[in-house]
Amino acid sequence: MTIITGVDVYDVRFPTSLSQDGSDAMNKDGDYSAAYVVLRTDGDLRGHGFTFTIGRGNDLCVEASRQRALPLIGRDVDEMVGDLGGTYRSLKSDSQLRWLGPEKGVEHLAMAAVMNAVWDLAARKAGKPLWRMLAEMSPEELVDVADLQYLSDALTRDEALEMLREMESTRGQRIAELEQRGGYPCYTTSAGWLGYSDDKLRRLLQESVDEGYRHLKLKVGANLEDDIRRLGIAREVIGWDANLMIDANQVWDVPEAIEWVNRLAEFKPLWIEEPTSPDDVLGHAAVRRAVAPIGVATGEHGMNRVLFKQMFQAEAIDFCQLDSARLASINEILAVYLMAKKFGVPVCPHAGGVGLCELVQHLSIFDFVAVSGSLEGRVTEYVDHLHEHFTDPCIVVDGNYVLPALPGYSAEMYEQSVAEYSFPDGGYWSRALAPAEAEAVEAVR
């Protein structure tokens, strides 16, 4: 019998603000960060997971993740991974931690980090990459895992089972299709960060086209004239056959979003992403009606499955961009995938952050194989930074995520990376923080 003996949680921060990587109209100086969870056992088995933040406040997620993981200590690993739905529900039922959300904010980010580690541990124990482990689960097992609470007015258990059973016999065909085409299609945001100069934008766009990308995304929303100029550069470089997407990162009120997007319509964007508050279901619906045929996409800040239910019910979005570290791991993500299937909305997961690409490749592959069965309108985000810190980094070739082959959820960081970028005592931050800053941080701690 293997037992969970402890949990380690690390505050890992990368200084991406120095190069303006990740910069957009709302978030101008983020340091991509992870509350990184390692579940230890009395054997060699480990589970690795994280949630994503952009700097200050990551320490809150670290402590919340530690609190979320404590009930797992002493658990039998076989029992825990043998009932991943029950494990999730046992953590979720902590009413005192739930009160802080419920099911949103820091406590929910922490739930994602811990359950991501549990799923990683389960896949490692099975000796399979997570996408394959999920693709080999029966429809009944998948529905038992999914968190369907509060969703029965949009999706019943019987409907979920019917959709999964419909796809079960042909899963192998779709795995073969992905292998033959070179992987799951992705788009790049790496060229389009708002803080980049025009010259850098032009150079990176050309490099992306040369690397085989047919979907590219630019940040917008800070200044209309700048947006017009930058989108003009983009179309000059990528042409009019490639797909161009734009992302405002929540900076607009609804009327402003409608006016601004219609001013940019001449550049024929495929979608406008996060045009307003991520919680504003009716606002997204109004924007969608007013800017069509430009699609509306959102979801990276979608706080839980109930918000997505309402987005689907209100016909508020054309593309669902769930986040692997904001929703409460596979249990809640699966519920959103199933609703998206029922409502006919393609899922194009968000991955603009440290480690998110490593996770979402598994999700998108599983969706195609076992849930949606379609690549139409589906493309998953990719950003080209920080992958070198992971022991099983994602691989992208010709604009496709190559199918992961190693066991787990691809979430493990190198120990030396964790040591170097742990905040504030890691090697990098010890050198970078001035003595007075370090003292201030220590005083807060």
Short mmCIF file of C-alpha atoms in Angstrom, two decimals:
data_model
loop_
_atom_site.label_atom_id
_atom_site.label_comp_id
_atom_site.label_asym_id
_atom_site.label_seq_id
_atom_site.Cartn_x
_atom_site.Cartn_y
_atom_site.Cartn_z
CA MET A 1 0.00 0.00 0.00
CA THR A 2 1.33 3.44 -1.04
CA ILE A 3 0.43 6.40 1.16
CA ILE A 4 0.41 10.16 0.60
CA THR A 5 2.98 11.31 3.17
CA GLY A 6 3.18 15.04 2.54
CA VAL A 7 2.65 18.02 0.28
CA ASP A 8 5.14 20.68 -0.75
CA VAL A 9 3.91 23.94 -2.27
CA TYR A 10 6.28 26.43 -3.89
CA ASP A 11 5.88 30.09 -4.84
CA VAL A 12 7.57 30.09 -8.26
CA ARG A 13 7.79 33.37 -10.17
CA PHE A 14 9.44 34.18 -13.49
CA PRO A 15 10.40 37.81 -14.32
CA THR A 16 8.51 38.03 -17.61
CA SER A 17 7.70 41.70 -16.98
CA LEU A 18 11.28 42.58 -17.92
CA SER A 19 10.77 41.50 -21.54
CA GLN A 20 7.07 42.47 -21.74
CA ASP A 21 6.19 38.83 -22.45
CA GLY A 22 2.53 38.46 -21.57
CA SER A 23 1.78 42.20 -21.74
CA ASP A 24 -1.73 43.30 -22.69
CA ALA A 25 -4.10 46.21 -22.20
CA MET A 26 -5.13 45.09 -18.71
CA ASN A 27 -1.99 43.31 -17.48
CA LYS A 28 1.02 45.41 -18.39
CA ASP A 29 3.76 44.01 -16.16
CA GLY A 30 2.95 40.45 -15.14
CA ASP A 31 5.57 38.08 -13.77
CA TYR A 32 4.29 34.66 -14.81
CA SER A 33 4.02 32.57 -11.67
CA ALA A 34 2.86 29.22 -10.37
CA ALA A 35 1.66 27.95 -7.01
CA TYR A 36 3.39 24.62 -7.60
CA VAL A 37 2.17 21.56 -5.68
CA VAL A 38 4.08 18.31 -5.20
CA LEU A 39 2.26 15.39 -3.55
CA ARG A 40 4.78 13.02 -1.92
CA THR A 41 4.27 9.35 -1.16
CA ASP A 42 6.20 6.77 0.85
CA GLY A 43 7.43 5.36 -2.47
CA ASP A 44 8.91 6.88 -5.61
CA LEU A 45 5.56 8.09 -6.96
CA ARG A 46 4.89 11.84 -6.98
CA GLY A 47 2.07 14.05 -8.23
CA HIS A 48 2.74 17.52 -9.66
CA GLY A 49 0.27 20.31 -10.29
CA PHE A 50 -0.05 24.08 -10.22
CA THR A 51 -2.25 27.06 -10.70
CA PHE A 52 -1.19 30.15 -12.62
CA THR A 53 -0.93 33.77 -11.45
CA ILE A 54 1.00 36.82 -12.65
CA GLY A 55 3.01 37.73 -9.54
CA ARG A 56 1.83 39.37 -6.34
CA GLY A 57 -0.80 37.22 -4.67
CA ASN A 58 0.84 33.99 -5.72
CA ASP A 59 1.73 33.50 -2.05
CA LEU A 60 -2.00 33.50 -1.24
CA CYS A 61 -2.54 30.68 -3.73
CA VAL A 62 0.41 28.81 -2.24
CA GLU A 63 -1.07 28.83 1.25
CA ALA A 64 -4.57 28.06 -0.03
CA SER A 65 -3.18 25.10 -1.99
CA ARG A 66 -1.44 23.80 1.12
CA GLN A 67 -4.72 24.02 3.04
CA ARG A 68 -6.59 22.28 0.22
CA ALA A 69 -4.06 19.42 0.09
CA LEU A 70 -3.81 18.66 3.81
CA PRO A 71 -6.78 16.20 3.84
CA LEU A 72 -4.92 14.03 1.32
CA ILE A 73 -2.05 13.28 3.69
CA GLY A 74 -2.36 9.73 4.96
CA ARG A 75 -4.64 8.65 2.10
CA ASP A 76 -4.07 5.32 0.32
CA VAL A 77 -2.99 6.17 -3.23
CA ASP A 78 -4.83 3.21 -4.77
CA GLU A 79 -8.04 4.25 -3.05
CA MET A 80 -7.55 7.91 -4.00
CA VAL A 81 -6.87 7.40 -7.70
CA GLY A 82 -9.41 4.58 -7.89
CA ASP A 83 -12.16 7.10 -7.13
CA LEU A 84 -11.07 10.41 -8.62
CA GLY A 85 -14.62 11.73 -8.50
CA GLY A 86 -14.89 10.89 -4.82
CA THR A 87 -11.46 12.40 -4.09
CA TYR A 88 -12.54 15.63 -5.76
CA ARG A 89 -15.85 15.74 -3.93
CA SER A 90 -14.20 15.07 -0.56
CA LEU A 91 -11.94 18.12 -1.01
CA LYS A 92 -14.77 20.19 -2.44
CA SER A 93 -16.99 19.44 0.56
CA ASP A 94 -14.79 21.42 2.98
CA SER A 95 -17.45 24.01 3.72
CA GLN A 96 -15.11 26.37 5.57
CA LEU A 97 -12.74 26.74 2.61
CA ARG A 98 -15.67 26.74 0.18
CA TRP A 99 -17.13 29.72 2.05
CA LEU A 100 -14.24 31.83 0.80
CA GLY A 101 -15.47 31.40 -2.80
CA PRO A 102 -17.66 29.59 -3.15
CA GLU A 103 -16.00 27.85 -6.08
CA LYS A 104 -14.23 30.95 -7.30
CA GLY A 105 -11.17 33.05 -6.55
CA VAL A 106 -8.11 31.94 -4.61
CA GLU A 107 -9.72 28.91 -2.97
CA HIS A 108 -10.79 27.61 -6.39
CA LEU A 109 -7.39 28.26 -7.95
CA ALA A 110 -5.97 26.21 -5.09
CA MET A 111 -8.43 23.42 -5.80
CA ALA A 112 -7.16 23.39 -9.38
CA ALA A 113 -3.54 23.16 -8.27
CA VAL A 114 -4.15 20.26 -5.90
CA MET A 115 -6.44 18.27 -8.18
CA ASN A 116 -4.05 18.83 -11.10
CA ALA A 117 -1.42 17.14 -8.93
CA VAL A 118 -3.83 14.30 -8.09
CA TRP A 119 -4.56 13.70 -11.78
CA ASP A 120 -0.86 13.82 -12.59
CA LEU A 121 -0.21 11.24 -9.89
CA ALA A 122 -3.03 9.03 -11.22
CA ALA A 123 -1.68 9.12 -14.78
CA ARG A 124 1.87 8.42 -13.60
CA LYS A 125 0.62 5.47 -11.59
CA ALA A 126 -1.20 4.21 -14.69
CA GLY A 127 1.97 4.66 -16.73
CA LYS A 128 0.16 6.76 -19.35
CA PRO A 129 -0.01 10.38 -20.50
CA LEU A 130 -3.13 11.90 -19.01
CA TRP A 131 -4.92 12.35 -22.34
CA ARG A 132 -4.59 8.62 -23.05
CA MET A 133 -5.68 7.62 -19.54
CA LEU A 134 -8.81 9.74 -19.97
CA ALA A 135 -9.42 8.41 -23.48
CA GLU A 136 -9.39 4.85 -22.13
CA MET A 137 -11.92 5.53 -19.37
CA SER A 138 -15.46 4.30 -19.98
CA PRO A 139 -18.32 6.77 -20.40
CA GLU A 140 -19.61 5.72 -16.97
CA GLU A 141 -16.22 6.39 -15.36
CA LEU A 142 -15.95 9.79 -17.02
CA VAL A 143 -19.42 10.86 -15.95
CA ASP A 144 -18.72 9.70 -12.39
CA VAL A 145 -15.66 11.96 -12.41
CA ALA A 146 -17.42 15.03 -13.85
CA ASP A 147 -18.84 17.66 -11.51
CA LEU A 148 -22.43 17.99 -12.74
CA GLN A 149 -23.75 19.78 -9.66
CA TYR A 150 -25.92 22.80 -10.57
CA LEU A 151 -25.95 21.82 -14.25
CA SER A 152 -29.04 19.61 -14.64
CA ASP A 153 -31.08 22.42 -16.22
CA ALA A 154 -28.50 22.43 -19.04
CA LEU A 155 -26.99 18.93 -18.99
CA THR A 156 -28.22 15.75 -17.32
CA ARG A 157 -26.18 12.69 -16.44
CA ASP A 158 -28.07 10.65 -19.03
CA GLU A 159 -27.31 13.20 -21.75
CA ALA A 160 -23.63 13.16 -20.82
CA LEU A 161 -23.53 9.38 -20.97
CA GLU A 162 -25.26 9.34 -24.35
CA MET A 163 -22.77 11.81 -25.86
CA LEU A 164 -19.76 9.87 -24.57
CA ARG A 165 -21.14 6.50 -25.63
CA GLU A 166 -21.76 7.84 -29.13
CA MET A 167 -18.03 8.56 -29.51
CA GLU A 168 -16.62 5.56 -27.65
CA SER A 169 -16.26 3.02 -30.47
CA THR A 170 -14.38 5.42 -32.76
CA ARG A 171 -11.88 6.87 -30.29
CA GLY A 172 -9.02 4.87 -31.78
CA GLN A 173 -9.70 6.27 -35.25
CA ARG A 174 -9.34 9.82 -34.00
CA ILE A 175 -6.12 9.07 -32.14
CA ALA A 176 -4.74 7.68 -35.40
CA GLU A 177 -5.96 10.79 -37.24
CA LEU A 178 -4.07 13.08 -34.84
CA GLU A 179 -0.93 10.99 -35.15
CA GLN A 180 -1.17 11.09 -38.95
CA ARG A 181 -1.72 14.86 -39.16
CA GLY A 182 1.13 15.58 -36.73
CA GLY A 183 -0.86 16.51 -33.63
CA TYR A 184 -3.58 18.89 -32.43
CA PRO A 185 -3.78 22.33 -34.14
CA CYS A 186 -2.65 25.37 -32.17
CA TYR A 187 -2.36 29.12 -32.60
CA THR A 188 0.33 31.46 -31.33
CA THR A 189 0.05 34.55 -29.16
CA SER A 190 3.82 34.90 -28.81
CA ALA A 191 4.11 37.54 -31.54
CA GLY A 192 1.30 39.78 -30.39
CA TRP A 193 2.00 41.01 -26.86
CA LEU A 194 1.04 44.66 -26.51
CA GLY A 195 4.40 45.85 -25.16
CA TYR A 196 6.34 44.75 -28.23
CA SER A 197 7.65 47.30 -30.75
CA ASP A 198 6.36 47.33 -34.32
CA ASP A 199 9.66 45.91 -35.56
CA LYS A 200 9.53 43.06 -33.07
CA LEU A 201 5.87 42.44 -33.92
CA ARG A 202 6.67 42.22 -37.62
CA ARG A 203 9.65 39.94 -37.08
CA LEU A 204 7.81 37.55 -34.76
CA LEU A 205 4.77 37.37 -37.02
CA GLN A 206 6.96 36.43 -39.96
CA GLU A 207 8.73 33.79 -37.87
CA SER A 208 5.36 32.37 -36.83
CA VAL A 209 4.16 32.15 -40.44
CA ASP A 210 7.44 30.49 -41.41
CA GLU A 211 6.89 27.96 -38.60
CA GLY A 212 3.56 26.91 -40.07
CA TYR A 213 1.01 28.85 -38.00
CA ARG A 214 -2.27 29.68 -39.72
CA HIS A 215 -3.89 31.20 -36.62
CA LEU A 216 -2.24 34.17 -34.87
CA LYS A 217 -3.48 36.44 -32.07
CA LEU A 218 -2.73 40.06 -31.17
CA LYS A 219 -3.54 42.00 -28.03
CA VAL A 220 -5.66 45.13 -28.44
CA GLY A 221 -7.56 47.66 -26.36
CA ALA A 222 -5.08 50.24 -25.10
CA ASN A 223 -5.26 52.72 -28.00
CA LEU A 224 -7.45 52.46 -31.07
CA GLU A 225 -5.01 54.09 -33.49
CA ASP A 226 -2.24 51.80 -32.26
CA ASP A 227 -4.51 48.81 -32.76
CA ILE A 228 -5.32 49.86 -36.34
CA ARG A 229 -1.61 50.28 -37.11
CA ARG A 230 -0.60 46.97 -35.51
CA LEU A 231 -3.39 44.98 -37.15
CA GLY A 232 -2.41 46.53 -40.46
CA ILE A 233 1.14 45.27 -39.92
CA ALA A 234 -0.24 41.85 -39.06
CA ARG A 235 -2.27 41.58 -42.25
CA GLU A 236 0.72 42.77 -44.31
CA VAL A 237 2.81 39.95 -42.88
CA ILE A 238 0.38 37.04 -42.61
CA GLY A 239 -1.88 37.88 -45.54
CA TRP A 240 -5.65 37.49 -45.67
CA ASP A 241 -5.86 33.71 -45.84
CA ALA A 242 -4.47 33.21 -42.32
CA ASN A 243 -6.74 33.62 -39.30
CA LEU A 244 -6.17 36.68 -37.11
CA MET A 245 -7.64 36.87 -33.61
CA ILE A 246 -7.72 39.84 -31.22
CA ASP A 247 -7.81 39.94 -27.41
CA ALA A 248 -8.84 42.91 -25.25
CA ASN A 249 -8.34 41.26 -21.84
CA GLN A 250 -11.50 42.75 -20.30
CA VAL A 251 -10.65 46.47 -20.68
CA TRP A 252 -13.92 47.66 -22.26
CA ASP A 253 -17.45 48.34 -21.11
CA VAL A 254 -20.03 46.77 -23.41
CA PRO A 255 -20.82 49.84 -25.61
CA GLU A 256 -17.11 50.62 -25.97
CA ALA A 257 -16.38 47.01 -26.92
CA ILE A 258 -19.01 47.09 -29.64
CA GLU A 259 -17.75 50.38 -31.08
CA TRP A 260 -14.06 49.43 -30.90
CA VAL A 261 -14.46 45.97 -32.44
CA ASN A 262 -16.55 47.33 -35.30
CA ARG A 263 -13.76 49.84 -35.99
CA LEU A 264 -11.36 46.90 -36.28
CA ALA A 265 -13.70 44.80 -38.43
CA GLU A 266 -11.86 45.78 -41.61
CA PHE A 267 -9.03 43.45 -40.54
CA LYS A 268 -11.47 40.50 -40.45
CA PRO A 269 -10.63 39.07 -37.03
CA LEU A 270 -11.90 35.57 -36.37
CA TRP A 271 -12.77 36.49 -32.79
CA ILE A 272 -12.62 39.19 -30.16
CA GLU A 273 -11.49 37.67 -26.88
CA GLU A 274 -12.56 38.90 -23.44
CA PRO A 275 -14.24 42.07 -24.72
CA THR A 276 -15.61 42.96 -21.28
CA SER A 277 -15.90 41.65 -17.70
CA PRO A 278 -15.47 37.87 -17.71
CA ASP A 279 -18.50 37.51 -15.42
CA ASP A 280 -20.87 39.54 -17.61
CA VAL A 281 -22.97 36.92 -19.39
CA LEU A 282 -25.52 39.35 -20.83
CA GLY A 283 -22.79 41.79 -21.81
CA HIS A 284 -21.03 39.12 -23.85
CA ALA A 285 -24.34 38.23 -25.49
CA ALA A 286 -24.91 41.88 -26.44
CA VAL A 287 -21.42 42.20 -27.88
CA ARG A 288 -21.86 38.98 -29.84
CA ARG A 289 -25.06 40.21 -31.46
CA ALA A 290 -23.51 43.57 -32.34
CA VAL A 291 -20.17 42.49 -33.83
CA ALA A 292 -21.19 39.40 -35.84
CA PRO A 293 -19.81 37.83 -37.97
CA ILE A 294 -16.78 38.40 -35.76
CA GLY A 295 -16.94 35.72 -33.07
CA VAL A 296 -16.81 36.32 -29.32
CA ALA A 297 -14.45 34.22 -27.21
CA THR A 298 -13.96 34.10 -23.47
CA GLY A 299 -13.21 31.77 -20.59
CA GLU A 300 -9.67 32.14 -19.27
CA HIS A 301 -11.15 33.92 -16.24
CA GLY A 302 -14.30 31.81 -16.25
CA MET A 303 -14.59 31.14 -12.54
CA ASN A 304 -16.52 27.87 -12.62
CA ARG A 305 -18.74 25.54 -14.65
CA VAL A 306 -21.90 27.47 -13.68
CA LEU A 307 -20.66 30.61 -15.42
CA PHE A 308 -19.96 28.58 -18.55
CA LYS A 309 -23.45 27.07 -18.32
CA GLN A 310 -24.94 30.54 -18.39
CA MET A 311 -22.70 31.62 -21.28
CA PHE A 312 -23.95 28.65 -23.29
CA GLN A 313 -27.58 29.13 -22.32
CA ALA A 314 -27.52 32.83 -23.20
CA GLU A 315 -25.79 32.19 -26.55
CA ALA A 316 -23.13 34.64 -25.40
CA ILE A 317 -19.99 33.11 -26.95
CA ASP A 318 -18.81 31.53 -30.17
CA PHE A 319 -15.63 30.02 -28.68
CA CYS A 320 -15.15 28.60 -25.17
CA GLN A 321 -11.69 29.26 -23.72
CA LEU A 322 -11.63 27.28 -20.48
CA ASP A 323 -8.49 27.44 -18.36
CA SER A 324 -6.76 24.34 -16.97
CA ALA A 325 -5.66 26.09 -13.78
CA ARG A 326 -8.74 28.19 -12.97
CA LEU A 327 -11.46 25.57 -13.23
CA ALA A 328 -11.09 22.84 -10.60
CA SER A 329 -9.03 20.47 -12.75
CA ILE A 330 -10.35 17.62 -14.91
CA ASN A 331 -13.47 17.08 -12.81
CA GLU A 332 -14.91 20.49 -13.61
CA ILE A 333 -13.27 20.85 -17.03
CA LEU A 334 -14.96 17.66 -18.23
CA ALA A 335 -18.35 19.10 -17.28
CA VAL A 336 -17.65 22.21 -19.38
CA TYR A 337 -16.52 20.11 -22.35
CA LEU A 338 -19.74 18.12 -22.19
CA MET A 339 -21.90 21.25 -22.08
CA ALA A 340 -19.95 22.76 -24.97
CA LYS A 341 -20.63 19.62 -26.97
CA LYS A 342 -24.36 19.82 -26.27
CA PHE A 343 -24.58 23.52 -27.16
CA GLY A 344 -22.35 23.22 -30.23
CA VAL A 345 -19.63 25.62 -29.05
CA PRO A 346 -16.02 24.73 -29.93
CA VAL A 347 -13.57 24.72 -27.03
CA CYS A 348 -10.26 26.52 -27.67
CA PRO A 349 -8.48 26.44 -24.29
CA HIS A 350 -6.52 29.37 -22.91
CA ALA A 351 -2.81 28.68 -22.48
CA GLY A 352 -1.11 32.08 -22.15
CA GLY A 353 0.85 31.40 -18.98
CA VAL A 354 3.61 29.34 -17.43
CA GLY A 355 2.89 25.62 -17.82
CA LEU A 356 -0.61 26.03 -19.24
CA CYS A 357 0.45 24.80 -22.68
CA GLU A 358 1.79 21.64 -21.06
CA LEU A 359 -1.64 20.98 -19.53
CA VAL A 360 -4.06 22.04 -22.26
CA GLN A 361 -2.53 19.83 -24.93
CA HIS A 362 -3.86 16.85 -22.94
CA LEU A 363 -7.31 18.45 -22.65
CA SER A 364 -7.69 19.27 -26.34
CA ILE A 365 -6.53 15.85 -27.49
CA PHE A 366 -8.98 14.17 -25.12
CA ASP A 367 -11.82 16.43 -26.26
CA PHE A 368 -11.30 15.48 -29.90
CA VAL A 369 -10.88 11.78 -29.15
CA ALA A 370 -13.72 11.23 -26.68
CA VAL A 371 -16.09 14.21 -26.54
CA SER A 372 -16.41 16.52 -29.55
CA GLY A 373 -14.94 14.29 -32.26
CA SER A 374 -14.30 17.40 -34.34
CA LEU A 375 -11.47 19.78 -35.17
CA GLU A 376 -13.76 22.25 -36.90
CA GLY A 377 -13.40 25.71 -35.37
CA ARG A 378 -10.99 24.35 -32.77
CA VAL A 379 -7.48 25.58 -32.20
CA THR A 380 -5.60 25.67 -28.88
CA GLU A 381 -3.38 28.51 -27.69
CA TYR A 382 0.41 28.23 -27.61
CA VAL A 383 2.97 30.69 -26.25
CA ASP A 384 6.66 30.08 -26.75
CA HIS A 385 8.21 30.73 -23.37
CA LEU A 386 9.18 29.01 -20.09
CA HIS A 387 8.82 25.46 -21.43
CA GLU A 388 12.46 24.77 -20.60
CA HIS A 389 11.53 24.61 -16.91
CA PHE A 390 9.40 21.46 -17.37
CA THR A 391 10.67 17.90 -17.46
CA ASP A 392 8.13 16.96 -20.17
CA PRO A 393 7.67 20.17 -22.17
CA CYS A 394 5.08 20.40 -24.90
CA ILE A 395 6.38 20.03 -28.45
CA VAL A 396 4.91 22.06 -31.31
CA VAL A 397 5.73 21.24 -34.94
CA ASP A 398 4.17 23.03 -37.94
CA GLY A 399 1.49 24.60 -35.79
CA ASN A 400 0.46 21.38 -34.04
CA TYR A 401 0.86 20.06 -30.51
CA VAL A 402 2.62 16.70 -30.83
CA LEU A 403 0.82 14.06 -28.74
CA PRO A 404 2.51 13.75 -25.31
CA ALA A 405 4.00 10.30 -24.73
CA LEU A 406 5.32 10.31 -21.15
CA PRO A 407 3.17 9.33 -18.14
CA GLY A 408 1.44 12.13 -16.27
CA TYR A 409 -0.02 15.58 -16.90
CA SER A 410 3.30 17.12 -18.10
CA ALA A 411 3.23 19.34 -15.00
CA GLU A 412 6.55 18.53 -13.33
CA MET A 413 9.11 21.34 -13.07
CA TYR A 414 12.83 20.78 -12.80
CA GLU A 415 14.02 21.01 -9.21
CA GLN A 416 16.71 23.50 -10.22
CA SER A 417 14.10 25.77 -11.83
CA VAL A 418 12.00 25.71 -8.68
CA ALA A 419 15.07 26.47 -6.57
CA GLU A 420 16.20 29.31 -8.84
CA TYR A 421 12.82 31.07 -9.20
CA SER A 422 11.19 30.44 -5.81
CA PHE A 423 10.10 33.77 -4.34
CA PRO A 424 11.69 35.55 -2.55
CA ASP A 425 14.56 33.28 -1.49
CA GLY A 426 15.44 31.52 -4.76
CA GLY A 427 18.66 32.29 -6.52
CA TYR A 428 17.23 34.70 -9.07
CA TRP A 429 15.10 36.70 -6.64
CA SER A 430 17.83 36.84 -4.00
CA ARG A 431 20.00 38.58 -6.57
CA ALA A 432 17.27 40.69 -8.15
CA LEU A 433 15.59 42.12 -5.07
CA ALA A 434 17.31 45.09 -3.48
CA PRO A 435 18.04 44.59 0.25
CA ALA A 436 15.28 46.98 1.24
CA GLU A 437 12.79 45.14 -1.00
CA ALA A 438 13.83 41.79 0.42
CA GLU A 439 13.37 43.09 3.94
CA ALA A 440 9.91 44.40 3.07
CA VAL A 441 8.93 41.05 1.61
CA GLU A 442 10.19 39.23 4.66
CA ALA A 443 8.28 41.60 6.95
CA VAL A 444 5.05 40.85 5.07
CA ARG A 445 5.73 37.12 5.28
#
